Coordinates of C-alpha atoms and ligand atoms in Angstrom, one line a residue:
X215 CA 0.0 0.0 0.0
X216 CA 1.4 3.5 -1.0
X217 CA 2.7 5.8 1.8
X218 CA 0.2 8.8 2.9
X219 CA 1.8 11.6 4.8
X220 CA 1.8 11.2 8.7
X221 CA -1.9 10.6 10.2
X222 CA -3.5 14.1 11.2
X223 CA -4.3 13.2 14.8
X224 CA -7.4 13.9 16.8
X225 CA -6.5 16.8 20.3
X226 CA -6.4 15.4 23.8
X227 CA -9.2 16.6 25.6
X228 CA -7.7 15.8 28.9
X229 CA -3.9 14.0 30.1
X230 CA -5.3 12.5 33.2
X231 CA -3.1 9.8 34.6
X232 CA -4.3 6.0 33.3
X233 CA -6.8 4.3 35.7
X234 CA -7.3 0.9 36.7
X235 CA -8.1 -1.6 33.8
X236 CA -11.9 -0.6 33.6
X237 CA -14.1 -3.7 31.8
X238 CA -17.3 -1.2 31.6
X239 CA -15.2 1.3 29.6
X240 CA -13.6 -1.6 27.7
X241 CA -17.7 -2.7 26.9
X242 CA -18.9 0.9 26.0
X243 CA -16.0 1.0 23.6
X244 CA -16.5 -1.9 22.0
X245 CA -20.4 -0.9 21.5
X246 CA -19.4 2.1 20.3
X247 CA -16.8 0.8 18.2
X248 CA -19.7 -1.6 16.6
X249 CA -23.1 0.8 16.2
X250 CA -20.1 3.1 14.2
X251 CA -20.1 0.1 11.9
X252 CA -17.0 -1.7 12.6
X253 CA -16.9 -5.8 12.3
X254 CA -14.4 -6.9 15.0
X255 CA -12.9 -5.3 17.7
X256 CA -10.3 -6.1 20.7
X257 CA -7.7 -4.6 22.7
X258 CA -4.6 -5.7 24.1
X259 CA -1.3 -4.2 26.2
X260 CA 0.5 -1.4 24.6
X261 CA 3.4 -3.8 23.3
X262 CA 4.5 -6.3 21.0
X263 CA 7.0 -9.0 22.1
X264 CA 9.8 -8.8 20.7
X265 CA 9.7 -11.6 18.2
X266 CA 7.8 -8.7 16.0
X267 CA 11.1 -6.6 16.1
X268 CA 13.4 -9.4 15.0
X269 CA 10.9 -10.7 11.9
X270 CA 10.7 -7.3 10.3
X271 CA 14.7 -6.7 11.0
X272 CA 14.8 -9.7 9.2
X273 CA 12.3 -8.9 6.8
X274 CA 14.5 -5.1 6.2
X275 CA 17.5 -6.9 6.5
X276 CA 16.7 -9.3 3.3
X277 CA 15.9 -6.9 1.4
X278 CA 12.1 -8.0 0.9
X279 CA 10.7 -4.7 1.1
X280 CA 12.3 -3.8 -1.7
X281 CA 11.8 -0.4 -3.0
X282 CA 9.8 0.4 -0.1
X283 CA 12.4 2.5 2.0
X284 CA 10.0 4.1 4.4
X285 CA 9.5 1.1 5.4
X286 CA 13.2 1.3 7.2
X287 CA 13.8 4.7 9.4
X288 CA 11.0 4.2 12.2
X289 CA 12.0 0.0 12.7
X290 CA 11.9 0.4 16.9
X291 CA 8.4 2.6 16.5
X292 CA 7.1 0.0 14.2
X293 CA 8.1 -2.9 16.5
X294 CA 7.0 -1.2 19.5
X295 CA 3.7 1.0 20.1
X296 CA 5.7 2.5 23.3
X297 CA 8.0 3.7 21.0
X298 CA 5.9 5.1 18.4
X299 CA 4.4 7.0 22.2
X300 CA 5.8 6.1 25.2
X301 CA 2.5 7.5 27.1
X302 CA 0.1 4.2 25.3
X303 CA -1.1 1.9 27.6
X304 CA -3.4 -0.1 25.2
X305 CA -4.4 -0.7 21.8
X306 CA -7.7 -0.9 20.5
X307 CA -7.5 -3.4 17.5
X308 CA -10.5 -2.5 14.6
X309 CA -10.9 -4.1 11.6
X310 CA -13.8 -3.8 8.8
X311 CA -14.8 -5.9 6.9
X312 CA -14.5 -5.5 2.8
X313 CA -15.7 -9.2 2.1
X314 CA -16.4 -9.4 -1.4
X315 CA -19.7 -10.7 -2.9
X316 CA -18.9 -12.7 -5.8
X317 CA -15.2 -14.4 -6.3
X318 CA -12.4 -11.8 -6.8
X319 CA -10.8 -14.2 -9.3
X320 CA -13.8 -14.5 -12.4
X321 CA -11.7 -11.3 -13.4
X322 CA -8.6 -13.5 -14.2
X323 CA -10.5 -15.0 -17.1
X324 CA -11.7 -12.4 -19.4
X325 CA -8.0 -11.6 -20.6
X326 CA -9.3 -8.6 -22.6
X327 CA -10.7 -7.2 -19.0
X328 CA -8.5 -5.6 -15.7
X329 CA -8.5 -7.3 -12.8
X330 CA -8.6 -5.1 -9.8
X331 CA -8.2 -6.2 -6.3
X332 CA -11.6 -6.5 -4.3
X333 CA -10.0 -3.9 -1.7
X334 CA -9.9 -1.3 -4.8
X335 CA -13.2 -1.8 -6.7
X336 CA -15.3 0.8 -4.4
X337 CA -16.3 4.2 -5.0
X338 CA -14.1 5.1 -1.9
X339 CA -10.5 4.9 -0.5
X340 CA -10.5 2.8 2.5
X341 CA -7.6 4.8 4.9
X342 CA -10.1 7.8 3.9
X343 CA -13.4 5.2 5.8
X344 CA -11.6 4.3 8.7
X345 CA -9.7 7.2 9.5
X346 CA -13.4 8.6 9.7
X347 CA -15.0 6.4 11.5
X348 CA -11.7 5.6 13.8
X349 CA -11.6 9.5 14.5
X350 CA -15.6 9.3 15.6
X351 CA -14.8 6.5 18.0
X352 CA -11.5 8.6 19.6
X353 CA -13.9 11.9 19.9
X354 CA -16.2 9.8 21.3
X355 CA -14.5 7.7 23.9
X356 CA -11.9 11.4 24.6
X357 CA -15.7 12.9 25.6
X358 CA -16.5 10.0 27.9
X359 CA -13.3 9.1 29.7
X360 CA -11.0 11.9 29.0
X361 CA -8.7 9.5 27.4
X362 CA -5.5 11.2 25.5
X363 CA -4.9 8.2 22.2
X364 CA -3.9 8.6 18.2
X365 CA -5.4 6.9 15.5
X366 CA -4.0 5.0 12.8
X367 CA -4.6 3.2 10.1
X368 CA -1.7 1.3 7.6
X369 CA 0.3 4.4 6.6
X370 CA 1.9 5.0 10.2
X371 CA 4.9 3.6 11.5
X372 CA 3.0 0.1 13.5
X373 CA 2.5 -3.6 13.2
X374 CA -0.7 -4.2 12.1
X375 CA -1.4 -7.8 11.9
X376 CA 0.5 -8.8 14.8
X377 CA -1.3 -6.4 17.0
X378 CA -4.6 -7.5 15.7
X379 CA -4.0 -10.6 16.3
X380 CA -2.7 -10.2 20.0
X381 CA -5.8 -7.9 20.4
X382 CA -8.0 -12.0 18.8
X383 CA -9.0 -9.7 15.9
X384 CA -7.6 -13.5 14.3
X385 CA -4.1 -14.8 13.5
X386 CA -1.7 -13.8 10.2
X387 CA -1.8 -16.4 8.1
X388 CA 0.8 -18.6 5.9
X389 CA 0.1 -15.8 3.8
X390 CA 0.9 -12.9 6.4
X391 CA -2.5 -11.8 6.4
X392 CA -4.6 -11.4 8.9
X393 CA -7.5 -13.9 8.4
X394 CA -10.6 -13.9 11.2
X395 CA -12.8 -17.1 12.1
X396 CA -16.1 -14.3 11.2
X397 CA -14.6 -12.3 8.1
X398 CA -12.5 -14.8 6.4
X399 CA -9.3 -12.7 4.5
X400 CA -11.1 -9.7 4.2
X401 CA -10.7 -7.1 7.2
X402 CA -8.9 -4.2 6.7
X403 CA -7.5 -3.2 9.8
X404 CA -7.1 0.0 12.7
X405 CA -5.9 1.2 15.7
X406 CA -6.5 3.3 18.3
X407 CA -3.3 3.7 20.9
X408 CA -4.6 5.1 24.4
X409 CA -3.7 6.1 28.2
X410 CA -6.5 4.6 29.1
X411 CA -5.9 1.0 30.9
X412 CA -8.4 -1.5 29.1
X413 CA -8.4 -5.5 30.3
X414 CA -6.9 -7.2 27.3
X415 CA -8.7 -9.8 25.2
X416 CA -7.4 -13.3 24.5
X417 CA -5.1 -13.7 21.6
X418 CA -6.3 -15.5 18.6
X419 CA -4.2 -18.6 18.0
X420 CA -2.8 -20.1 14.4
X421 CA -6.1 -21.9 12.4
X422 CA -4.3 -22.8 9.6
X423 CA -3.5 -25.8 10.2
X424 CA -1.8 -27.9 7.2
X425 CA -3.3 -25.9 4.8
X426 CA -1.3 -24.7 1.8
X427 CA -3.8 -22.9 -0.4
X428 CA -2.5 -19.7 -0.1
X429 CA 1.0 -20.5 -0.8
X430 CA 0.2 -22.8 -4.2
X431 CA -1.3 -20.7 -5.5
X432 CA 0.3 -17.1 -5.8
X433 CA 1.4 -16.8 -9.6
X434 CA 4.7 -15.6 -9.3
X435 CA 6.3 -17.9 -5.9
X436 CA 6.3 -15.1 -3.8
X437 CA 6.8 -16.5 -0.1
X438 CA 10.3 -18.2 0.7
X439 CA 8.0 -20.3 2.9
X440 CA 5.0 -20.1 4.9
X441 CA 4.3 -16.9 7.1
X442 CA 7.0 -15.0 4.7
X443 CA 6.3 -12.9 1.7
X444 CA 9.2 -12.1 -0.8
X445 CA 7.2 -8.4 -1.3
X446 CA 10.1 -8.2 -4.5
X447 CA 7.9 -11.1 -5.9
X448 CA 4.4 -9.8 -4.9
X449 CA 2.0 -8.5 -7.3
X450 CA 0.5 -6.4 -5.6
X451 CA 3.6 -4.7 -4.8
X452 CA 4.6 -5.1 -7.9
X453 CA 1.8 -2.9 -9.7
X454 CA 1.3 -0.5 -6.5
X455 CA 4.3 0.2 -4.9
X456 CA 7.2 -0.5 -7.5
X457 CA 8.2 2.5 -9.9
X458 CA 9.8 2.2 -12.7
X459 CA 9.6 -1.0 -15.6
X460 CA 8.5 -4.3 -13.8
X461 CA 11.1 -7.3 -14.0
X462 CA 10.8 -9.6 -16.4
X463 CA 10.4 -12.6 -15.1
X464 CA 6.6 -11.4 -13.5
X465 CA 5.1 -9.9 -16.9
X466 CA 3.7 -12.6 -17.4
X467 CA 2.5 -14.3 -14.5
X468 CA 1.2 -11.0 -13.5
X469 CA -2.1 -12.0 -16.0
X470 CA -3.8 -9.3 -16.4
X471 CA -3.8 -8.0 -12.5
X472 CA -3.3 -4.3 -13.1
X473 CA -3.9 -2.9 -9.4
X474 CA -3.4 -5.6 -6.7
X475 CA -3.1 -9.5 -6.2
X476 CA -6.2 -11.5 -4.7
X477 CA -5.4 -15.1 -5.1
X478 CA -3.5 -16.0 -2.0
X479 CA -6.3 -13.9 0.1
X480 CA -9.2 -16.0 -2.6
X481 CA -8.6 -19.2 -2.1
X482 CA -8.3 -19.6 2.1
X483 CA -10.8 -21.6 3.1
X484 CA -11.8 -19.6 6.4
X485 CA -13.1 -17.1 3.6
X486 CA -15.7 -19.3 3.0
X487 CA -17.5 -18.5 6.7
X488 CA -17.1 -14.5 5.9
X489 CA -20.7 -12.8 4.7
X490 CA -20.1 -10.5 2.1
X491 CA -19.8 -7.0 3.1
X492 CA -22.7 -4.2 2.8
X493 CA -20.6 -1.2 3.6
X494 CA -21.5 1.3 0.3
X495 CA -17.8 3.1 0.5
X496 CA -16.6 -0.7 -0.4
X497 CA -19.4 -1.7 -2.9
X498 CA -17.8 -2.2 -6.6
X499 CA -18.3 -0.2 -8.7
X500 CA -19.3 -1.6 -12.0
X501 CA -16.6 0.4 -14.4
X502 CA -14.2 -1.4 -11.6
X503 CA -15.2 -4.6 -11.9
X504 CA -13.6 -5.8 -15.6
X505 CA -12.7 -2.7 -17.2
X506 CA -11.3 -3.0 -20.8
X507 CA -8.0 -2.9 -20.9
X508 CA -8.5 -0.7 -24.4
X509 CA -10.2 1.9 -22.3
X510 CA -7.7 1.9 -19.7
X511 CA -4.4 1.6 -21.9
X512 CA -6.2 5.6 -23.8
X513 CA -6.1 7.5 -19.8
X514 CA -4.5 10.1 -20.1
X515 CA -3.8 12.8 -17.0
X516 CA -7.5 13.8 -16.5
X517 CA -9.1 10.8 -17.4
X518 CA -7.7 8.7 -15.2
X519 CA -7.9 11.4 -11.9
X520 CA -11.7 11.2 -13.0
X521 CA -12.0 7.9 -13.5
X522 CA -10.1 7.4 -9.5
X523 CA -11.2 10.5 -7.8
X524 CA -11.6 8.8 -3.8
X525 CA -10.4 5.9 -5.2
X526 CA -7.0 4.3 -3.4
X527 CA -6.0 4.1 -7.0
X528 CA -5.9 6.9 -7.4
X529 CA -2.8 7.2 -5.6
X530 CA -0.1 5.5 -7.9
X531 CA -0.2 7.9 -11.0
X532 CA -2.1 7.5 -14.1
X533 CA 1.8 6.0 -15.5
X534 CA 2.6 3.4 -13.1
X535 CA -1.5 2.5 -13.7
X536 CA -1.2 2.2 -17.6
X537 CA 2.0 0.5 -17.6
X538 CA 0.7 -2.5 -15.4
X539 CA -2.3 -2.1 -18.4
X540 CA 0.4 -2.4 -20.4
X541 CA 1.5 -5.4 -19.2
X542 CA -1.8 -6.6 -18.8
X543 CA -2.7 -6.1 -22.8
X544 CA 0.9 -8.5 -23.6
X545 CA -0.8 -11.3 -21.8
X546 CA -4.0 -10.8 -23.2
X547 CA -3.5 -12.8 -26.3
X548 CA -6.5 -10.5 -28.0
X549 CA -4.1 -9.8 -31.0
X550 CA -7.3 -7.1 -31.5
X551 CA -5.3 -5.2 -28.7
X552 CA -2.2 -4.8 -30.5
X553 CA -2.8 -1.5 -32.3
X554 CA -3.5 -0.4 -28.6
X555 CA 0.0 -1.7 -27.1
X556 CA 1.6 0.1 -30.6
X557 CA -0.2 3.3 -29.5
X558 CA 0.9 3.3 -26.0
X559 CA 4.7 2.3 -27.1
X560 CA 4.7 6.2 -28.4
X561 CA 4.2 6.9 -24.8
X562 CA 5.5 10.2 -23.3
X563 CA 6.5 7.8 -20.9
X564 CA 9.4 5.9 -20.9
X565 CA 8.2 3.4 -18.4
X566 CA 5.0 2.7 -20.2
X567 CA 6.5 3.1 -23.8
X568 CA 9.0 0.4 -22.4
X569 CA 6.0 -2.0 -21.1
X570 CA 3.8 -1.2 -24.6
X571 CA 7.4 -2.5 -26.8
X572 CA 6.8 -5.9 -24.5
X573 CA 3.3 -5.8 -24.9
X574 CA 3.8 -5.2 -29.3
X575 CA 6.2 -8.7 -29.5
X576 CA 4.5 -10.6 -27.1
X577 CA 1.1 -10.1 -28.9
X578 CA 3.0 -11.2 -32.1
X579 CA 3.3 -9.6 -36.1
X580 CA -0.1 -11.3 -37.1
X581 CA -2.6 -9.5 -37.7
X582 CA -5.6 -9.6 -35.7
X583 CA -7.6 -12.3 -36.5
X584 CA -11.5 -11.9 -38.5
X585 CA -14.8 -11.5 -36.6
X586 CA -15.0 -15.0 -38.3
X587 CA -12.2 -17.2 -37.0
X588 CA -12.1 -15.2 -33.7
X589 CA -15.6 -16.8 -32.8
X590 CA -14.0 -19.8 -33.4
X591 CA -10.8 -19.3 -31.2
X592 CA -11.6 -21.2 -27.5
X593 CA -12.9 -19.3 -24.9
X594 CA -9.9 -17.7 -22.3
X595 CA -8.7 -20.4 -19.2
X596 CA -7.0 -18.5 -16.2
X597 CA -3.8 -20.3 -15.7
X598 CA -3.4 -20.8 -19.6
X599 CA -0.1 -19.0 -20.1
X600 CA 0.2 -17.2 -17.2
X601 CA -0.3 -19.4 -14.6
X602 CA -3.1 -17.4 -12.5
X603 CA -5.8 -18.8 -10.4
X604 CA -8.7 -19.8 -12.3
X605 CA -10.9 -22.3 -10.5
X606 CA -8.8 -25.3 -11.7
X607 CA -5.9 -23.6 -10.1
X608 CA -7.2 -23.4 -7.1
X609 CA -6.6 -26.3 -3.7
X610 CA -9.4 -27.3 -1.4
X611 CA -10.2 -26.0 2.1
X612 CA -7.7 -28.3 4.4
Ligands
B12_45 C1 4.2 -3.0 3.5 C2 2.6 -3.8 3.4 C3 2.4 -4.2 1.8 C4 3.5 -4.9 1.3 C5 4.4 -6.3 2.2 C6 3.0 -7.4 2.7 C7 4.1 -7.7 3.9 N1 3.3 -9.0 4.3 O1 4.7 -7.2 4.5 C8 2.7 -5.2 -0.1 C9 2.5 -4.1 -0.7 C10 3.0 -6.5 -0.6 C11 1.1 -5.3 0.7 C12 0.9 -6.0 -0.3 C13 -0.7 -6.2 0.4 N2 -1.2 -5.9 1.8 CO1 0.0 -4.9 2.7 N3 0.3 -3.4 4.0 C14 1.8 -3.8 4.3 C15 1.7 -3.1 5.7 C16 1.7 -1.0 5.5 C17 2.9 -3.5 6.6 C18 3.0 -4.1 7.2 C19 4.7 -5.2 7.7 O2 4.7 -4.5 8.9 N4 5.2 -6.0 6.8 C20 6.3 -6.0 7.2 C21 6.9 -7.9 7.6 C22 7.9 -7.9 8.7 O3 4.9 -8.4 8.2 P1 4.5 -9.3 7.9 O4 5.0 -9.9 6.5 O5 3.4 -9.0 8.6 O6 5.7 -10.1 9.2 C23 4.8 -11.4 10.1 C24 5.1 -12.5 9.7 O7 6.0 -12.8 8.4 C25 5.2 -13.2 10.7 N5 6.4 -13.8 10.7 C26 7.8 -14.1 9.9 N6 8.6 -15.3 10.2 C27 7.3 -16.8 11.1 C28 7.3 -17.7 10.4 C29 6.5 -18.5 11.5 C30 6.5 -19.9 12.3 C31 5.3 -17.9 12.3 C32 4.2 -18.0 12.6 C33 5.1 -15.8 11.4 C34 6.2 -15.6 11.0 O8 6.0 -12.4 11.8 C35 6.3 -11.0 11.3 C36 5.7 -9.8 12.2 O9 4.4 -9.7 11.9 C37 0.1 -2.9 6.5 C38 0.0 -1.7 7.1 C39 0.3 -1.4 8.5 N7 1.3 -1.3 8.9 O10 1.1 -2.7 8.9 C40 -0.5 -3.5 5.0 C41 -1.6 -3.9 5.4 C42 -0.4 -5.7 5.9 N8 -1.4 -4.8 3.7 C43 -3.0 -5.2 4.0 C44 -3.5 -6.0 2.7 C45 -5.1 -5.5 2.1 C46 -2.9 -6.1 1.8 C47 -3.2 -6.3 0.3 C48 -4.0 -8.0 0.7 C49 -3.6 -6.0 -0.6 C50 -3.8 -6.1 -2.6 N9 -5.4 -7.2 -2.1 O11 -2.7 -6.1 -3.1 C51 -1.9 -7.7 -0.1 C52 -1.6 -8.7 0.1 C53 -0.3 -9.6 0.0 C54 0.1 -10.5 1.6 N10 -0.1 -12.0 0.8 O12 0.5 -9.9 2.3 C55 -4.1 -5.1 5.2 C56 -3.8 -6.0 5.5 C57 -5.0 -6.9 6.6 C58 -4.9 -7.9 7.1 N11 -6.3 -8.4 7.0 O13 -4.0 -8.5 7.2 C59 -2.9 -4.1 5.9 C60 -3.0 -4.6 7.9 C61 -3.2 -2.8 5.7 C62 -4.6 -2.5 6.3 N12 -4.4 -1.3 7.4 O14 -5.6 -2.9 6.6 N13 1.1 -4.6 2.1
SF4_46 S1 -1.0 -10.9 -3.1 FE1 -0.5 -11.9 -5.3 S2 1.7 -12.0 -5.9 FE2 1.1 -11.2 -3.7 S3 1.3 -13.2 -2.0 FE3 -0.8 -12.6 -2.6 S4 -1.1 -14.3 -4.3 FE4 1.2 -13.8 -4.7
SF4_47 S1 -5.1 -20.4 3.0 FE1 -4.7 -21.9 4.2 S2 -2.5 -21.9 4.9 FE2 -2.9 -20.1 4.2 S3 -3.5 -18.2 5.5 FE3 -6.0 -19.2 5.0 S4 -6.0 -21.5 6.4 FE4 -3.7 -20.4 6.5

């Protein structure tokens, strides 16, 4: 996920000393969080075991964060809530479900279309939605308990997944994301650090068992081991975070994924307990469920901004997005898109132009098939040519 400026924190209403652990306050906060629409709420101490720091250090030392250099400078604060804010006593971990109603991998089979990750298909950027609710809960807490607090979602130096596991929301699965028994892989996470002493919930334990579905389906083999991700190989990183040309070895496996990737999340058997979300801010927009690559390739700056106004996708900018579209065109096997790729090869952005030249080459020099001959082509299969996650590639629940 792209870095954002430091979050604006709600003003503290008072600096009263932390009271004794207060069960009534915890229950009231949980009820208010639910009323505000959060699907999962848990409480934990403002500390993480040393193991979290050791694993973060190993991730960074091995360079698995790639070009996300913004992860390096504040590792101490990331791994220890009190290094970020010494007054913090408790952490409230909150989850908002974006469980899709449709199969998020269905778009992978439509090669003339782009596949956008479920988390970004809605009209609003989840950072804004979660942040607004965290602030509303924070204001309510400050008014009710005089609590000093800070709110975070995604971009602050906070290890959101280990904190959520410790607060009982779920466990970090082998795909490294938090899995919830109630909401599967589909929770956005946010936190409130507070000076209030709130009794902790029980941490969740690992329920992955012998399952390896997420590890097996990854199109780019991004897991060097269970519970460990090499972001440099992850399509989410490559399409969202990575600037410049996408290394050649990952282009074919990307298939038609043009923003993020849901494969390892979608195959998790725990998703079968997740009820589809009813949050209008995340309801898939028709224009983003399976957009035509030809139309996306034609986006200029103004068109890109208009299409993705309010969406998380806007953050990556037109050039990075169209670079991804060019690669998807190269993987489409659709020679009718060759002319589109040729036009993009003249793009003012050198990275887009290079990706488009790759696409032209990959689509070959044969002329587009006639209407009659196209009808006779076999239907595109997910996983064919680029090893993506169509139904056949999915592993059955453990
Ligand atoms: C950097 C980042 C990325 C990077 C790296 C991902 C990663 N796994 O680290 C990239 C760009 C690849 C990415 C992708 C995605 N991200 Co992201 N990302 C983050 C971010 C900003 C930091 C994560 C971090 O600290 N990574 C550092 C490493 C060290 O952490 P880790 O992988 O969790 O490492 C742990 C395990 O490996 C484990 N471990 C290591 N060894 C071992 C061994 C054993 C035996 C065990 C049990 C455990 C274990 O311990 C480590 C510490 O807990 C968080 C927000 C935040 N501030 O936390 C969002 C966040 C993790 N992302 C999120 C999302 C939604 C995604 C995507 C699903 C988006 C998409 N659809 O494209 C993908 C998922 C890809 C994947 N399989 O992880 C959500 C996840 C929500 C959830 N339910 O977990 C978060 C929490 C944002 C949010 N606020 O909702 N992301
Ligand atoms: S998000 Fe996609 S590319 Fe990244 S680890 Fe999961 S399956 Fe692999
Ligand atoms: S797919 Fe299987 S191994 Fe992966 S997180 Fe889900 S339960 Fe764990």
